[in-house]
Structure formats: C-alpha cells, structure tokens
Coordinates of C-alpha atoms in Angstrom, one line a residue:
M713 CA -32.9 177.4 42.5
S714 CA -30.5 179.5 44.9
S715 CA -27.2 179.3 43.1
A716 CA -25.4 180.3 46.2
A717 CA -27.1 177.7 48.1
V718 CA -25.9 175.0 45.5
R719 CA -22.3 176.1 45.3
R720 CA -22.2 175.7 49.3
V721 CA -23.4 172.2 48.9
L722 CA -21.0 171.5 46.1
V723 CA -18.1 172.7 48.0
G724 CA -18.9 170.6 51.0
L725 CA -19.4 167.6 48.8
L726 CA -16.2 168.3 46.8
V727 CA -13.9 168.0 50.1
A728 CA -15.8 164.6 51.0
N729 CA -15.5 163.1 47.8
L730 CA -11.7 163.9 47.4
A731 CA -11.2 162.4 50.9
V732 CA -12.9 159.4 49.7
L733 CA -11.0 159.3 46.5
A734 CA -7.7 159.7 48.0
A735 CA -8.5 157.0 50.4
K736 CA -9.5 154.6 47.4
V737 CA -6.7 155.2 45.5
S738 CA -4.0 154.6 48.3
V739 CA -5.8 151.2 49.0
G740 CA -5.9 150.4 45.4
V741 CA -2.5 151.0 44.7
V742 CA -0.9 149.4 47.8
S743 CA -3.1 146.4 47.1
G744 CA -2.8 146.1 43.6
S745 CA -6.7 145.7 43.1
L746 CA -8.1 146.7 39.6
A747 CA -11.6 146.7 41.4
V748 CA -10.7 149.0 44.0
L749 CA -9.1 151.2 41.5
G750 CA -12.1 151.3 39.4
D751 CA -14.1 152.2 42.5
A752 CA -11.7 155.1 42.8
L753 CA -12.1 156.0 39.2
H754 CA -16.1 156.0 39.8
S755 CA -15.4 158.1 42.9
S756 CA -13.4 160.4 40.8
V757 CA -16.4 161.3 38.7
D758 CA -18.0 162.6 41.7
A759 CA -15.3 165.0 42.4
I760 CA -15.0 166.1 38.9
Y761 CA -18.6 166.5 38.8
N762 CA -18.5 168.8 42.1
V763 CA -15.7 171.1 40.2
L764 CA -17.6 171.1 37.1
G765 CA -20.9 171.8 38.9
L766 CA -19.3 175.0 40.7
I767 CA -18.4 176.5 37.4
V768 CA -21.6 175.6 35.7
V769 CA -24.0 176.8 38.4
R770 CA -21.8 180.0 38.4
V771 CA -22.7 180.5 34.7
A772 CA -26.0 179.3 34.8
A773 CA -27.1 182.0 37.5
Q774 CA -26.2 184.7 35.4
A775 CA -29.1 187.1 34.4
P776 CA -30.7 186.9 30.8
D777 CA -28.9 188.9 28.3
E778 CA -29.3 190.0 24.7
N779 CA -27.8 186.6 23.4
H780 CA -29.7 184.3 25.9
P781 CA -33.0 186.1 26.7
Y782 CA -34.2 182.8 28.5
G783 CA -31.2 183.0 30.9
H784 CA -28.3 180.5 31.4
G785 CA -30.0 177.6 33.2
K786 CA -29.4 175.2 30.2
F787 CA -25.6 175.3 31.0
E788 CA -26.1 173.3 33.9
S789 CA -27.4 170.3 31.8
L790 CA -24.6 170.8 29.4
G791 CA -22.4 170.4 32.4
V792 CA -24.4 167.0 33.1
L793 CA -23.8 165.8 29.7
A794 CA -20.0 166.4 30.0
V795 CA -19.9 164.1 33.1
V796 CA -21.6 161.4 30.8
V797 CA -18.9 161.6 28.2
F798 CA -16.5 161.3 31.0
L799 CA -18.2 158.1 32.2
S800 CA -18.1 156.6 29.0
I801 CA -14.2 157.1 28.5
T802 CA -13.9 155.6 32.3
C803 CA -15.8 152.6 31.6
F804 CA -13.9 151.9 28.3
E805 CA -10.7 151.9 30.2
L806 CA -11.8 150.1 33.2
V807 CA -13.1 147.2 30.9
R808 CA -10.0 147.0 28.9
G809 CA -7.9 146.6 32.0
A810 CA -10.1 143.8 33.4
V811 CA -10.0 142.0 30.0
Q812 CA -6.2 141.9 29.8
R813 CA -6.1 140.8 33.4
L814 CA -8.3 138.2 32.8
A815 CA -6.5 136.8 29.8
G816 CA -3.2 136.8 31.9
G817 CA -4.5 134.8 34.6
G818 CA -5.5 137.2 37.3
H819 CA -3.1 139.1 39.6
A820 CA -2.5 138.6 43.5
I821 CA -4.3 140.9 45.8
E822 CA -2.5 142.1 48.9
M823 CA -5.3 143.7 50.8
S824 CA -4.8 144.4 54.8
D825 CA -7.2 144.4 57.3
Q826 CA -6.5 148.3 57.4
G827 CA -7.1 148.6 53.8
L828 CA -10.4 146.9 54.3
A829 CA -11.5 149.1 57.1
V830 CA -10.5 152.2 55.2
L831 CA -12.8 150.9 52.1
V832 CA -15.7 150.4 54.8
G833 CA -15.1 154.0 56.0
T834 CA -15.4 155.5 52.3
L835 CA -18.5 153.3 52.2
G836 CA -20.2 155.1 55.2
V837 CA -19.4 158.4 53.7
N838 CA -20.8 157.8 50.5
V839 CA -24.1 156.7 52.1
F840 CA -24.2 159.8 53.7
I841 CA -23.2 162.2 50.8
A842 CA -26.0 160.4 48.5
W843 CA -28.7 160.9 51.2
Y844 CA -27.7 164.5 51.7
E845 CA -27.2 165.5 48.4
N846 CA -30.4 164.1 47.1
R847 CA -32.4 165.9 49.5
R848 CA -30.9 169.3 49.1
G849 CA -31.0 168.8 45.4
H850 CA -34.9 168.4 45.4
E851 CA -35.2 171.2 48.2
L852 CA -33.1 173.6 45.6
S853 CA -34.5 172.1 42.6
S854 CA -31.1 171.6 41.1
E855 CA -30.7 168.8 38.3
L856 CA -26.9 168.9 39.0
L857 CA -27.1 167.9 42.5
I858 CA -29.9 165.2 41.8
A859 CA -28.0 163.5 38.9
D860 CA -24.9 163.6 40.9
A861 CA -26.6 162.1 44.3
A862 CA -27.8 159.2 41.7
A863 CA -24.2 158.5 40.7
T864 CA -23.3 158.5 44.3
R865 CA -25.8 155.9 45.3
T866 CA -24.3 153.8 42.6
D867 CA -20.9 154.2 44.2
V868 CA -22.3 152.8 47.4
F869 CA -23.2 149.5 45.6
V870 CA -19.9 149.5 43.8
T871 CA -17.9 149.8 46.9
I872 CA -20.1 146.9 48.4
G873 CA -19.3 144.8 45.3
V874 CA -15.5 145.6 45.5
L875 CA -15.4 144.6 48.9
I876 CA -16.8 141.3 48.3
G877 CA -14.4 140.7 45.4
V878 CA -11.5 141.8 47.6
L879 CA -12.5 139.1 50.4
F880 CA -12.6 136.5 47.6
A881 CA -9.4 137.6 45.9
R882 CA -7.6 137.4 49.4
Q883 CA -8.7 133.6 49.5
G884 CA -7.0 133.0 46.1
Y885 CA -9.8 133.7 43.7
L886 CA -8.1 135.9 41.5
W887 CA -10.4 136.0 38.6
V888 CA -13.0 137.7 41.0
D889 CA -11.2 141.2 41.0
P890 CA -11.4 141.6 37.2
I891 CA -14.8 140.4 37.2
I892 CA -16.1 143.0 39.8
A893 CA -14.1 145.7 38.0
I894 CA -16.1 144.8 34.7
A895 CA -19.5 144.8 36.8
V896 CA -18.6 148.2 38.2
A897 CA -18.2 149.5 34.6
I898 CA -21.7 148.1 33.7
L899 CA -23.0 149.8 36.7
M900 CA -21.5 153.0 35.6
V901 CA -22.8 152.7 32.2
R902 CA -26.3 152.4 33.6
V903 CA -25.6 155.6 35.7
G904 CA -24.5 157.7 32.8
Y905 CA -27.8 156.6 30.7
Q906 CA -30.0 157.6 33.5
I907 CA -28.4 161.1 33.8
F908 CA -28.6 161.3 29.8
A909 CA -32.2 160.5 30.1
R910 CA -33.0 162.8 32.7
T911 CA -30.9 165.7 31.0
V912 CA -32.0 165.3 27.3
P913 CA -35.7 166.3 27.8
V914 CA -34.5 169.6 29.3
L915 CA -32.2 170.5 26.5
V916 CA -34.8 169.7 24.0
D917 CA -37.5 171.5 25.7
E918 CA -39.8 168.5 26.2
R919 CA -43.2 169.4 27.4
A920 CA -43.2 170.0 31.1
I921 CA -47.1 169.9 31.8
P922 CA -49.8 168.0 29.9
E923 CA -51.6 170.5 27.5
R924 CA -55.1 169.5 29.0
V925 CA -53.9 170.3 32.6
I926 CA -52.9 173.9 31.6
R927 CA -56.2 174.4 29.5
Q928 CA -58.5 173.3 32.4
T929 CA -56.9 175.5 34.9
A930 CA -56.9 178.6 32.6
Q931 CA -60.6 177.7 31.8
G932 CA -61.3 177.7 35.4
V933 CA -60.9 181.5 35.6
D934 CA -64.0 183.6 35.2
G935 CA -64.0 185.4 32.0
V936 CA -62.0 182.8 30.1
K937 CA -63.8 181.2 27.1
S938 CA -61.5 178.9 26.1
A939 CA -57.6 178.3 26.2
Y940 CA -55.5 177.0 23.2
D941 CA -52.1 177.5 21.7
I942 CA -50.4 175.9 24.8
R943 CA -47.1 175.2 25.2
S944 CA -44.5 174.4 28.2
R945 CA -41.0 173.5 28.7
G946 CA -38.6 173.2 31.6
G947 CA -39.2 169.8 33.1
H948 CA -38.4 167.8 36.3
G949 CA -35.2 168.9 37.8
A950 CA -35.0 172.0 35.3
G951 CA -35.4 174.4 38.2
V952 CA -37.7 176.8 36.0
R953 CA -40.6 175.8 34.1
Y954 CA -42.3 178.2 31.4
A955 CA -45.7 178.4 29.7
E956 CA -47.5 179.9 26.9
V957 CA -51.3 180.0 26.5
T958 CA -53.7 181.8 24.5
I959 CA -56.9 182.7 26.1
A960 CA -60.3 183.7 24.4
V961 CA -62.4 186.3 26.3
D962 CA -65.7 188.4 25.4
R963 CA -65.5 190.3 22.5
D964 CA -67.0 193.1 24.5
A965 CA -64.7 193.2 27.2
N966 CA -62.6 196.5 27.3
V967 CA -58.7 196.3 27.4
A968 CA -58.6 196.7 31.2
A969 CA -60.9 194.0 31.8
A970 CA -59.3 191.5 29.4
H971 CA -55.9 192.5 30.9
A972 CA -57.3 191.7 34.4
I973 CA -58.4 188.4 33.3
A974 CA -55.1 187.4 31.9
D975 CA -53.4 188.5 35.1
K976 CA -55.5 185.9 37.0
V977 CA -54.9 183.0 34.6
E978 CA -51.2 183.9 34.9
E979 CA -51.6 184.1 38.7
R980 CA -53.4 180.8 38.9
L981 CA -51.0 178.9 36.9
K982 CA -48.0 179.9 38.6
Q983 CA -49.7 178.9 41.8
E984 CA -51.6 175.5 41.0
L985 CA -49.0 174.3 38.6
E986 CA -45.8 175.4 39.9
L987 CA -44.7 177.4 36.9
N988 CA -42.2 180.2 37.2
T989 CA -42.8 182.1 34.0
V990 CA -46.3 182.2 32.1
T991 CA -47.1 184.3 29.2
V992 CA -50.8 184.9 28.4
H993 CA -52.0 185.9 25.0
V994 CA -55.6 187.4 24.8
E995 CA -57.9 187.1 22.0
P996 CA -61.7 188.2 21.5
C997 CA -64.2 185.7 20.7

C-alpha cells in the first residue's frame, strides 16, 4: 500500500465531505428537519474518518522498529474501530432526539425548493465519492479507504430516505421526519457492524490463507518432501499478508541446496498467493 497515495485520496475526499457536511447542516438548521440533521451527522463521520485516516496512515507507514518489529500497519485498523465508537454515540443521540420529537407530536418542517436542490446535489457528490473511494481502496489495498467507502454508500441511501421524508413532511405528515431519523440510525448501526466485522479479523491475526493451499503450493516445489507448521495472517484489506511454513527436504542435501529450495518456496508463495513476507524453515527428513 502506498501511504502517500492514500493520503492524497483522503485529502481530496476530506474537502468534498466537508462541503457536503456544510450543505446538509445549513439545510437542516434552516428547515428544522431532524432527519436532515441526522444525515449531516452521518456525513460528519466521513469527514472525521478522513482526518483520522490522515493521522493513522502516517503512523501506519512508519518502518518497523524495536517495539513494533512487524511494522505499524495495525494502527490503521485501530483508527477504523475509533470510527465505530463515534458511530455508536451518534446513533444513540439521533434516536433519543427522534423519540422525543415523536412523543411531542412532531415538528413542522420548512424545506424550500432550494434546500431540496442542495440535498439532491449532495446526493450526487456522495455517489461519486463512494465509487471513487472504493476503487482506489482496492487499488491501494487500503482497509481505511474501503471501510469509508462502505459508510459513504450508506450515506447515499440515507440521503435518499431523508429526501422522501422531507417531501412527506412538507405535506403535513410530521411523524415521518423522526421516523426517517430512526431509520438513519439503524443504517448507521449496520455500517458500524460491517466495519467492525471487517477490522477485527485483522487485529486478532485471523488466518489469511487456508493451510491446505499453502501446503499444496509449497509441496509443488521440487525437493520439498512435505510442508507443515503453517501459519498466515493479514487478511483481506490488511495491505500486508505474512506466512510461515516449515519444509522437509532430503537429509542428504547440503546447506546450499536446502537454502536454494527454501528460496524457491518463498518465491512461489509470494507470487501465487500474493503474500508480502514469507518465512521458510528447513528441516531434514
């Protein structure tokens, strides 16, 4: 993963997300729509995520040191979990406000045609952001960008729901606005869960590649009698994947020959299984 490229993407997205956030907040305050303000809160996650990402990616890009011999890549995953915490707090506040408004009999919404046009414009921006960020995230193998793209895709559906709610509220159906706000909160919980489910396997070193696949690939190298004690970690979106394997070679092979076989195993595992770092241990049999 190129940290410089990821940072450039995040800076551009931050500018776009701040513009969307400012537009939604302005429309929400002027119209008094809780659903629009909830949508703005949801959009604020994107902006916060971008700022956090700029910080975390810089830290994650640091070279391995004495205290972090495997590098700092997991700091990116920790940053992702911080966004999940923020999402949880935001959802609670949004639901609480919506319930209070429902109990109070609703609230009049004063949404102008200009306000509706602004919301439609933010919708178009979010569609582009979600597409671009997801594409660049996969190109750069950035967990942070891919997770944020998922949140932005939800933002698209949230804005569509808010627009529908506002149209109903303008016709006097005051209960629709807080109901839409609650629906927004539910979608945010879903996004938070998806991000959490994607990040935790990386943090707990879930197996990146099935053991049998690594074994078959290693045993396909001439001179390897068997492969065992196989481990891998990294996972999808982690950017870097590691593997360890022990190979058994002919006990009569000299050190140079055994080392050459190990090099071939390492090269094949990296090429065929897209591993970044492979440690091969040699044992005679």
